[in-house]
Amino acid sequence: GMVCNGILGGLVSITAGCASMHVWAAFLTGFIGAFVYYGASKTMLKLKIDDPLDAFAVHGACGFWGVLAVGWFGHYDYLSFGWDGKNGDVAGKAHYGIIYGGGMLFSAQLVALIIEVAWVGGLTALLFFALKKTGLLRVSREIEEVGMDSSKHGGSAYHN
Protein backbone atom coordinates (compact mmCIF):
# COMPACT_ATOMS: atom_id res chain seq x y z
CA GLY A 1 0.00 0.00 0.00
CA MET A 2 1.10 3.46 0.96
CA VAL A 3 4.39 2.48 2.64
CA CYS A 4 5.69 0.45 -0.29
CA ASN A 5 4.56 3.06 -2.81
CA GLY A 6 6.13 5.80 -0.67
CA ILE A 7 9.44 3.94 -0.77
CA LEU A 8 9.08 3.37 -4.50
CA GLY A 9 8.21 7.07 -4.97
CA GLY A 10 11.42 8.01 -3.17
CA LEU A 11 13.43 5.70 -5.41
CA VAL A 12 11.78 7.07 -8.54
CA SER A 13 12.49 10.60 -7.31
CA ILE A 14 16.23 10.06 -7.10
CA THR A 15 16.56 8.27 -10.44
CA ALA A 16 17.01 11.45 -12.50
CA GLY A 17 19.65 12.88 -10.20
CA CYS A 18 21.53 9.83 -8.98
CA ALA A 19 24.71 10.82 -10.84
CA SER A 20 24.53 14.56 -10.27
CA MET A 21 24.12 15.18 -6.53
CA HIS A 22 25.73 14.32 -3.22
CA VAL A 23 24.42 11.55 -0.99
CA TRP A 24 22.70 13.93 1.45
CA ALA A 25 20.85 15.60 -1.44
CA ALA A 26 19.89 12.23 -2.89
CA PHE A 27 18.50 11.18 0.49
CA LEU A 28 16.59 14.45 0.81
CA THR A 29 15.24 14.13 -2.74
CA GLY A 30 13.96 10.62 -2.00
CA PHE A 31 12.53 11.67 1.36
CA ILE A 32 10.64 14.57 -0.22
CA GLY A 33 9.57 12.19 -3.00
CA ALA A 34 7.64 10.06 -0.51
CA PHE A 35 5.58 13.12 0.43
CA VAL A 36 5.15 14.06 -3.22
CA TYR A 37 3.75 10.56 -3.77
CA TYR A 38 1.36 10.89 -0.83
CA GLY A 39 0.11 14.30 -1.97
CA ALA A 40 -0.33 13.17 -5.58
CA SER A 41 -2.15 10.00 -4.49
CA LYS A 42 -4.58 11.94 -2.31
CA THR A 43 -5.09 14.52 -5.08
CA MET A 44 -5.98 11.77 -7.56
CA LEU A 45 -8.55 10.40 -5.08
CA LYS A 46 -10.01 13.85 -4.45
CA LEU A 47 -10.31 14.46 -8.21
CA LYS A 48 -11.94 11.01 -8.55
CA ILE A 49 -9.39 9.86 -11.13
CA ASP A 50 -9.18 6.08 -11.23
CA ASP A 51 -5.58 4.96 -10.66
CA PRO A 52 -5.78 1.84 -8.47
CA LEU A 53 -2.04 1.19 -8.57
CA ASP A 54 -1.08 4.84 -7.97
CA ALA A 55 1.05 4.68 -11.12
CA PHE A 56 0.76 8.41 -11.77
CA ALA A 57 1.55 9.34 -8.18
CA VAL A 58 4.63 7.10 -8.07
CA HIS A 59 6.04 7.54 -11.56
CA GLY A 60 4.53 10.77 -12.87
CA ALA A 61 4.58 13.04 -9.82
CA CYS A 62 7.73 11.63 -8.21
CA GLY A 63 9.53 11.52 -11.54
CA PHE A 64 8.57 15.16 -12.15
CA TRP A 65 9.90 16.10 -8.71
CA GLY A 66 13.09 14.13 -9.31
CA VAL A 67 13.86 16.03 -12.52
CA LEU A 68 13.29 19.35 -10.74
CA ALA A 69 15.46 18.20 -7.82
CA VAL A 70 18.45 18.03 -10.17
CA GLY A 71 17.97 21.74 -10.77
CA TRP A 72 17.96 22.35 -7.02
CA PHE A 73 20.69 19.98 -5.82
CA GLY A 74 22.91 19.33 -8.87
CA HIS A 75 26.50 19.64 -7.61
CA TYR A 76 29.24 21.20 -9.71
CA ASP A 77 31.62 18.27 -9.11
CA TYR A 78 29.23 16.08 -11.07
CA LEU A 79 27.79 18.59 -13.55
CA SER A 80 30.97 20.26 -14.77
CA PHE A 81 31.62 17.62 -17.42
CA GLY A 82 29.92 17.60 -20.77
CA TRP A 83 28.89 21.19 -21.29
CA ASP A 84 31.75 21.86 -23.66
CA GLY A 85 32.56 18.25 -24.57
CA LYS A 86 35.82 18.42 -22.63
CA ASN A 87 36.95 18.14 -19.05
CA GLY A 88 35.63 21.47 -17.82
CA ASP A 89 32.66 23.79 -17.63
CA VAL A 90 32.67 26.82 -19.90
CA ALA A 91 29.23 27.95 -18.74
CA GLY A 92 30.25 28.84 -15.19
CA LYS A 93 27.98 28.49 -12.18
CA ALA A 94 24.81 28.98 -14.23
CA HIS A 95 24.59 25.23 -14.78
CA TYR A 96 24.84 24.26 -11.12
CA GLY A 97 21.93 23.53 -8.84
CA ILE A 98 20.16 26.49 -7.26
CA ILE A 99 21.64 25.82 -3.81
CA TYR A 100 25.13 26.15 -5.33
CA GLY A 101 24.42 29.49 -6.98
CA GLY A 102 23.09 28.24 -10.31
CA GLY A 103 19.75 28.77 -11.96
CA MET A 104 20.07 27.88 -15.61
CA LEU A 105 20.03 24.17 -14.81
CA PHE A 106 16.74 24.48 -12.93
CA SER A 107 15.29 26.46 -15.83
CA ALA A 108 16.47 23.84 -18.31
CA GLN A 109 14.95 21.05 -16.22
CA LEU A 110 11.64 22.92 -15.99
CA VAL A 111 11.51 23.59 -19.73
CA ALA A 112 12.28 19.91 -20.41
CA LEU A 113 9.39 18.88 -18.16
CA ILE A 114 7.00 21.29 -19.87
CA ILE A 115 8.01 19.89 -23.26
CA GLU A 116 7.59 16.30 -22.03
CA VAL A 117 4.14 16.99 -20.58
CA ALA A 118 3.06 18.72 -23.80
CA TRP A 119 4.40 15.85 -25.94
CA VAL A 120 2.81 13.09 -23.87
CA GLY A 121 -0.44 15.03 -23.40
CA GLY A 122 -0.71 15.80 -27.10
CA LEU A 123 -0.06 12.24 -28.25
CA THR A 124 -2.37 10.84 -25.58
CA ALA A 125 -5.16 13.19 -26.68
CA LEU A 126 -4.69 12.06 -30.30
CA LEU A 127 -4.73 8.40 -29.31
CA PHE A 128 -7.83 8.62 -27.14
CA PHE A 129 -9.63 10.78 -29.71
CA ALA A 130 -8.97 8.11 -32.36
CA LEU A 131 -10.08 5.33 -30.00
CA LYS A 132 -13.28 7.20 -29.15
CA LYS A 133 -14.13 7.90 -32.80
CA THR A 134 -13.61 4.25 -33.74
CA GLY A 135 -15.71 3.00 -30.80
CA LEU A 136 -12.79 1.20 -29.14
CA LEU A 137 -12.47 3.37 -26.04
CA ARG A 138 -15.21 1.78 -23.92
CA VAL A 139 -16.90 -1.57 -23.60
CA SER A 140 -20.63 -1.83 -24.25
CA ARG A 141 -23.08 -0.83 -21.53
CA GLU A 142 -24.19 -4.46 -21.08
CA ILE A 143 -20.63 -5.70 -20.49
CA GLU A 144 -19.94 -2.77 -18.18
CA GLU A 145 -23.00 -3.60 -16.04
CA VAL A 146 -22.17 -7.32 -15.86
CA GLY A 147 -18.52 -6.54 -15.16
CA MET A 148 -15.36 -7.17 -17.08
CA ASP A 149 -14.45 -10.09 -14.83
CA SER A 150 -17.50 -12.07 -15.90
CA SER A 151 -17.35 -11.11 -19.56
CA LYS A 152 -13.62 -11.69 -20.05
CA HIS A 153 -12.76 -14.29 -17.42
CA GLY A 154 -15.98 -16.21 -16.93
CA GLY A 155 -16.57 -15.34 -13.30
CA SER A 156 -16.53 -12.66 -10.65
CA ALA A 157 -13.34 -11.60 -8.96
CA TYR A 158 -15.27 -11.21 -5.69
CA HIS A 159 -17.38 -13.66 -3.73
CA ASN A 160 -20.87 -12.33 -3.13
mmCIF file of C-alpha atoms in Angstrom:
data_model
loop_
_atom_site.group_PDB
_atom_site.id
_atom_site.type_symbol
_atom_site.label_atom_id
_atom_site.label_comp_id
_atom_site.label_asym_id
_atom_site.label_seq_id
_atom_site.Cartn_x
_atom_site.Cartn_y
_atom_site.Cartn_z
ATOM 1 C CA GLY A 1 0.000 0.000 0.000
ATOM 2 C CA MET A 2 1.096 3.465 0.962
ATOM 3 C CA VAL A 3 4.392 2.481 2.639
ATOM 4 C CA CYS A 4 5.689 0.449 -0.293
ATOM 5 C CA ASN A 5 4.555 3.060 -2.808
ATOM 6 C CA GLY A 6 6.129 5.804 -0.675
ATOM 7 C CA ILE A 7 9.444 3.938 -0.773
ATOM 8 C CA LEU A 8 9.078 3.375 -4.501
ATOM 9 C CA GLY A 9 8.211 7.066 -4.967
ATOM 10 C CA GLY A 10 11.420 8.007 -3.167
ATOM 11 C CA LEU A 11 13.433 5.703 -5.413
ATOM 12 C CA VAL A 12 11.778 7.072 -8.545
ATOM 13 C CA SER A 13 12.493 10.604 -7.306
ATOM 14 C CA ILE A 14 16.233 10.061 -7.098
ATOM 15 C CA THR A 15 16.558 8.270 -10.438
ATOM 16 C CA ALA A 16 17.011 11.450 -12.496
ATOM 17 C CA GLY A 17 19.651 12.884 -10.202
ATOM 18 C CA CYS A 18 21.534 9.831 -8.976
ATOM 19 C CA ALA A 19 24.706 10.815 -10.844
ATOM 20 C CA SER A 20 24.528 14.561 -10.268
ATOM 21 C CA MET A 21 24.121 15.183 -6.528
ATOM 22 C CA HIS A 22 25.728 14.324 -3.217
ATOM 23 C CA VAL A 23 24.421 11.547 -0.990
ATOM 24 C CA TRP A 24 22.702 13.930 1.452
ATOM 25 C CA ALA A 25 20.855 15.603 -1.439
ATOM 26 C CA ALA A 26 19.886 12.230 -2.887
ATOM 27 C CA PHE A 27 18.500 11.180 0.495
ATOM 28 C CA LEU A 28 16.592 14.454 0.814
ATOM 29 C CA THR A 29 15.237 14.128 -2.741
ATOM 30 C CA GLY A 30 13.961 10.616 -2.002
ATOM 31 C CA PHE A 31 12.531 11.673 1.358
ATOM 32 C CA ILE A 32 10.641 14.568 -0.219
ATOM 33 C CA GLY A 33 9.569 12.194 -3.005
ATOM 34 C CA ALA A 34 7.643 10.060 -0.510
ATOM 35 C CA PHE A 35 5.580 13.121 0.431
ATOM 36 C CA VAL A 36 5.147 14.062 -3.220
ATOM 37 C CA TYR A 37 3.755 10.555 -3.765
ATOM 38 C CA TYR A 38 1.360 10.895 -0.833
ATOM 39 C CA GLY A 39 0.113 14.296 -1.971
ATOM 40 C CA ALA A 40 -0.328 13.167 -5.582
ATOM 41 C CA SER A 41 -2.146 10.001 -4.494
ATOM 42 C CA LYS A 42 -4.578 11.944 -2.309
ATOM 43 C CA THR A 43 -5.088 14.516 -5.080
ATOM 44 C CA MET A 44 -5.983 11.767 -7.559
ATOM 45 C CA LEU A 45 -8.553 10.397 -5.085
ATOM 46 C CA LYS A 46 -10.006 13.853 -4.449
ATOM 47 C CA LEU A 47 -10.312 14.460 -8.206
ATOM 48 C CA LYS A 48 -11.936 11.012 -8.554
ATOM 49 C CA ILE A 49 -9.388 9.865 -11.125
ATOM 50 C CA ASP A 50 -9.179 6.078 -11.230
ATOM 51 C CA ASP A 51 -5.585 4.958 -10.656
ATOM 52 C CA PRO A 52 -5.783 1.843 -8.468
ATOM 53 C CA LEU A 53 -2.044 1.188 -8.573
ATOM 54 C CA ASP A 54 -1.081 4.840 -7.972
ATOM 55 C CA ALA A 55 1.052 4.679 -11.115
ATOM 56 C CA PHE A 56 0.763 8.407 -11.774
ATOM 57 C CA ALA A 57 1.548 9.341 -8.181
ATOM 58 C CA VAL A 58 4.628 7.103 -8.074
ATOM 59 C CA HIS A 59 6.043 7.542 -11.562
ATOM 60 C CA GLY A 60 4.531 10.768 -12.870
ATOM 61 C CA ALA A 61 4.582 13.045 -9.821
ATOM 62 C CA CYS A 62 7.727 11.631 -8.206
ATOM 63 C CA GLY A 63 9.533 11.520 -11.544
ATOM 64 C CA PHE A 64 8.571 15.161 -12.152
ATOM 65 C CA TRP A 65 9.902 16.103 -8.709
ATOM 66 C CA GLY A 66 13.094 14.132 -9.313
ATOM 67 C CA VAL A 67 13.864 16.032 -12.524
ATOM 68 C CA LEU A 68 13.287 19.352 -10.739
ATOM 69 C CA ALA A 69 15.455 18.198 -7.824
ATOM 70 C CA VAL A 70 18.453 18.026 -10.168
ATOM 71 C CA GLY A 71 17.970 21.741 -10.773
ATOM 72 C CA TRP A 72 17.956 22.346 -7.023
ATOM 73 C CA PHE A 73 20.694 19.982 -5.823
ATOM 74 C CA GLY A 74 22.906 19.327 -8.867
ATOM 75 C CA HIS A 75 26.500 19.643 -7.610
ATOM 76 C CA TYR A 76 29.238 21.196 -9.711
ATOM 77 C CA ASP A 77 31.622 18.272 -9.114
ATOM 78 C CA TYR A 78 29.226 16.082 -11.075
ATOM 79 C CA LEU A 79 27.791 18.589 -13.546
ATOM 80 C CA SER A 80 30.967 20.260 -14.775
ATOM 81 C CA PHE A 81 31.620 17.622 -17.418
ATOM 82 C CA GLY A 82 29.924 17.603 -20.773
ATOM 83 C CA TRP A 83 28.893 21.193 -21.290
ATOM 84 C CA ASP A 84 31.750 21.857 -23.659
ATOM 85 C CA GLY A 85 32.560 18.254 -24.570
ATOM 86 C CA LYS A 86 35.821 18.421 -22.629
ATOM 87 C CA ASN A 87 36.947 18.141 -19.049
ATOM 88 C CA GLY A 88 35.625 21.470 -17.824
ATOM 89 C CA ASP A 89 32.662 23.787 -17.628
ATOM 90 C CA VAL A 90 32.674 26.816 -19.900
ATOM 91 C CA ALA A 91 29.234 27.947 -18.739
ATOM 92 C CA GLY A 92 30.249 28.836 -15.185
ATOM 93 C CA LYS A 93 27.975 28.488 -12.185
ATOM 94 C CA ALA A 94 24.808 28.979 -14.229
ATOM 95 C CA HIS A 95 24.593 25.226 -14.784
ATOM 96 C CA TYR A 96 24.839 24.262 -11.124
ATOM 97 C CA GLY A 97 21.928 23.534 -8.841
ATOM 98 C CA ILE A 98 20.159 26.490 -7.256
ATOM 99 C CA ILE A 99 21.635 25.824 -3.815
ATOM 100 C CA TYR A 100 25.130 26.148 -5.331
ATOM 101 C CA GLY A 101 24.425 29.486 -6.984
ATOM 102 C CA GLY A 102 23.089 28.240 -10.315
ATOM 103 C CA GLY A 103 19.750 28.771 -11.955
ATOM 104 C CA MET A 104 20.071 27.882 -15.608
ATOM 105 C CA LEU A 105 20.025 24.166 -14.811
ATOM 106 C CA PHE A 106 16.735 24.479 -12.932
ATOM 107 C CA SER A 107 15.285 26.461 -15.828
ATOM 108 C CA ALA A 108 16.467 23.839 -18.307
ATOM 109 C CA GLN A 109 14.947 21.046 -16.219
ATOM 110 C CA LEU A 110 11.643 22.925 -15.986
ATOM 111 C CA VAL A 111 11.511 23.593 -19.731
ATOM 112 C CA ALA A 112 12.279 19.914 -20.414
ATOM 113 C CA LEU A 113 9.392 18.879 -18.162
ATOM 114 C CA ILE A 114 6.999 21.287 -19.873
ATOM 115 C CA ILE A 115 8.014 19.894 -23.264
ATOM 116 C CA GLU A 116 7.590 16.301 -22.034
ATOM 117 C CA VAL A 117 4.138 16.988 -20.582
ATOM 118 C CA ALA A 118 3.056 18.724 -23.800
ATOM 119 C CA TRP A 119 4.402 15.849 -25.939
ATOM 120 C CA VAL A 120 2.811 13.094 -23.873
ATOM 121 C CA GLY A 121 -0.436 15.025 -23.397
ATOM 122 C CA GLY A 122 -0.705 15.797 -27.101
ATOM 123 C CA LEU A 123 -0.058 12.242 -28.245
ATOM 124 C CA THR A 124 -2.373 10.839 -25.583
ATOM 125 C CA ALA A 125 -5.158 13.194 -26.676
ATOM 126 C CA LEU A 126 -4.694 12.061 -30.302
ATOM 127 C CA LEU A 127 -4.728 8.402 -29.311
ATOM 128 C CA PHE A 128 -7.832 8.623 -27.142
ATOM 129 C CA PHE A 129 -9.626 10.781 -29.705
ATOM 130 C CA ALA A 130 -8.969 8.112 -32.356
ATOM 131 C CA LEU A 131 -10.078 5.325 -29.995
ATOM 132 C CA LYS A 132 -13.279 7.200 -29.152
ATOM 133 C CA LYS A 133 -14.126 7.896 -32.798
ATOM 134 C CA THR A 134 -13.610 4.250 -33.743
ATOM 135 C CA GLY A 135 -15.710 3.004 -30.800
ATOM 136 C CA LEU A 136 -12.795 1.201 -29.140
ATOM 137 C CA LEU A 137 -12.470 3.370 -26.036
ATOM 138 C CA ARG A 138 -15.205 1.781 -23.918
ATOM 139 C CA VAL A 139 -16.900 -1.569 -23.603
ATOM 140 C CA SER A 140 -20.628 -1.829 -24.251
ATOM 141 C CA ARG A 141 -23.075 -0.826 -21.533
ATOM 142 C CA GLU A 142 -24.187 -4.460 -21.083
ATOM 143 C CA ILE A 143 -20.632 -5.698 -20.492
ATOM 144 C CA GLU A 144 -19.942 -2.773 -18.180
ATOM 145 C CA GLU A 145 -23.002 -3.599 -16.042
ATOM 146 C CA VAL A 146 -22.168 -7.315 -15.861
ATOM 147 C CA GLY A 147 -18.525 -6.535 -15.160
ATOM 148 C CA MET A 148 -15.358 -7.170 -17.081
ATOM 149 C CA ASP A 149 -14.450 -10.088 -14.825
ATOM 150 C CA SER A 150 -17.498 -12.073 -15.900
ATOM 151 C CA SER A 151 -17.348 -11.114 -19.565
ATOM 152 C CA LYS A 152 -13.620 -11.693 -20.055
ATOM 153 C CA HIS A 153 -12.760 -14.286 -17.419
ATOM 154 C CA GLY A 154 -15.979 -16.214 -16.934
ATOM 155 C CA GLY A 155 -16.567 -15.342 -13.296
ATOM 156 C CA SER A 156 -16.534 -12.660 -10.654
ATOM 157 C CA ALA A 157 -13.342 -11.604 -8.958
ATOM 158 C CA TYR A 158 -15.271 -11.208 -5.694
ATOM 159 C CA HIS A 159 -17.383 -13.655 -3.728
ATOM 160 C CA ASN A 160 -20.867 -12.325 -3.125
#
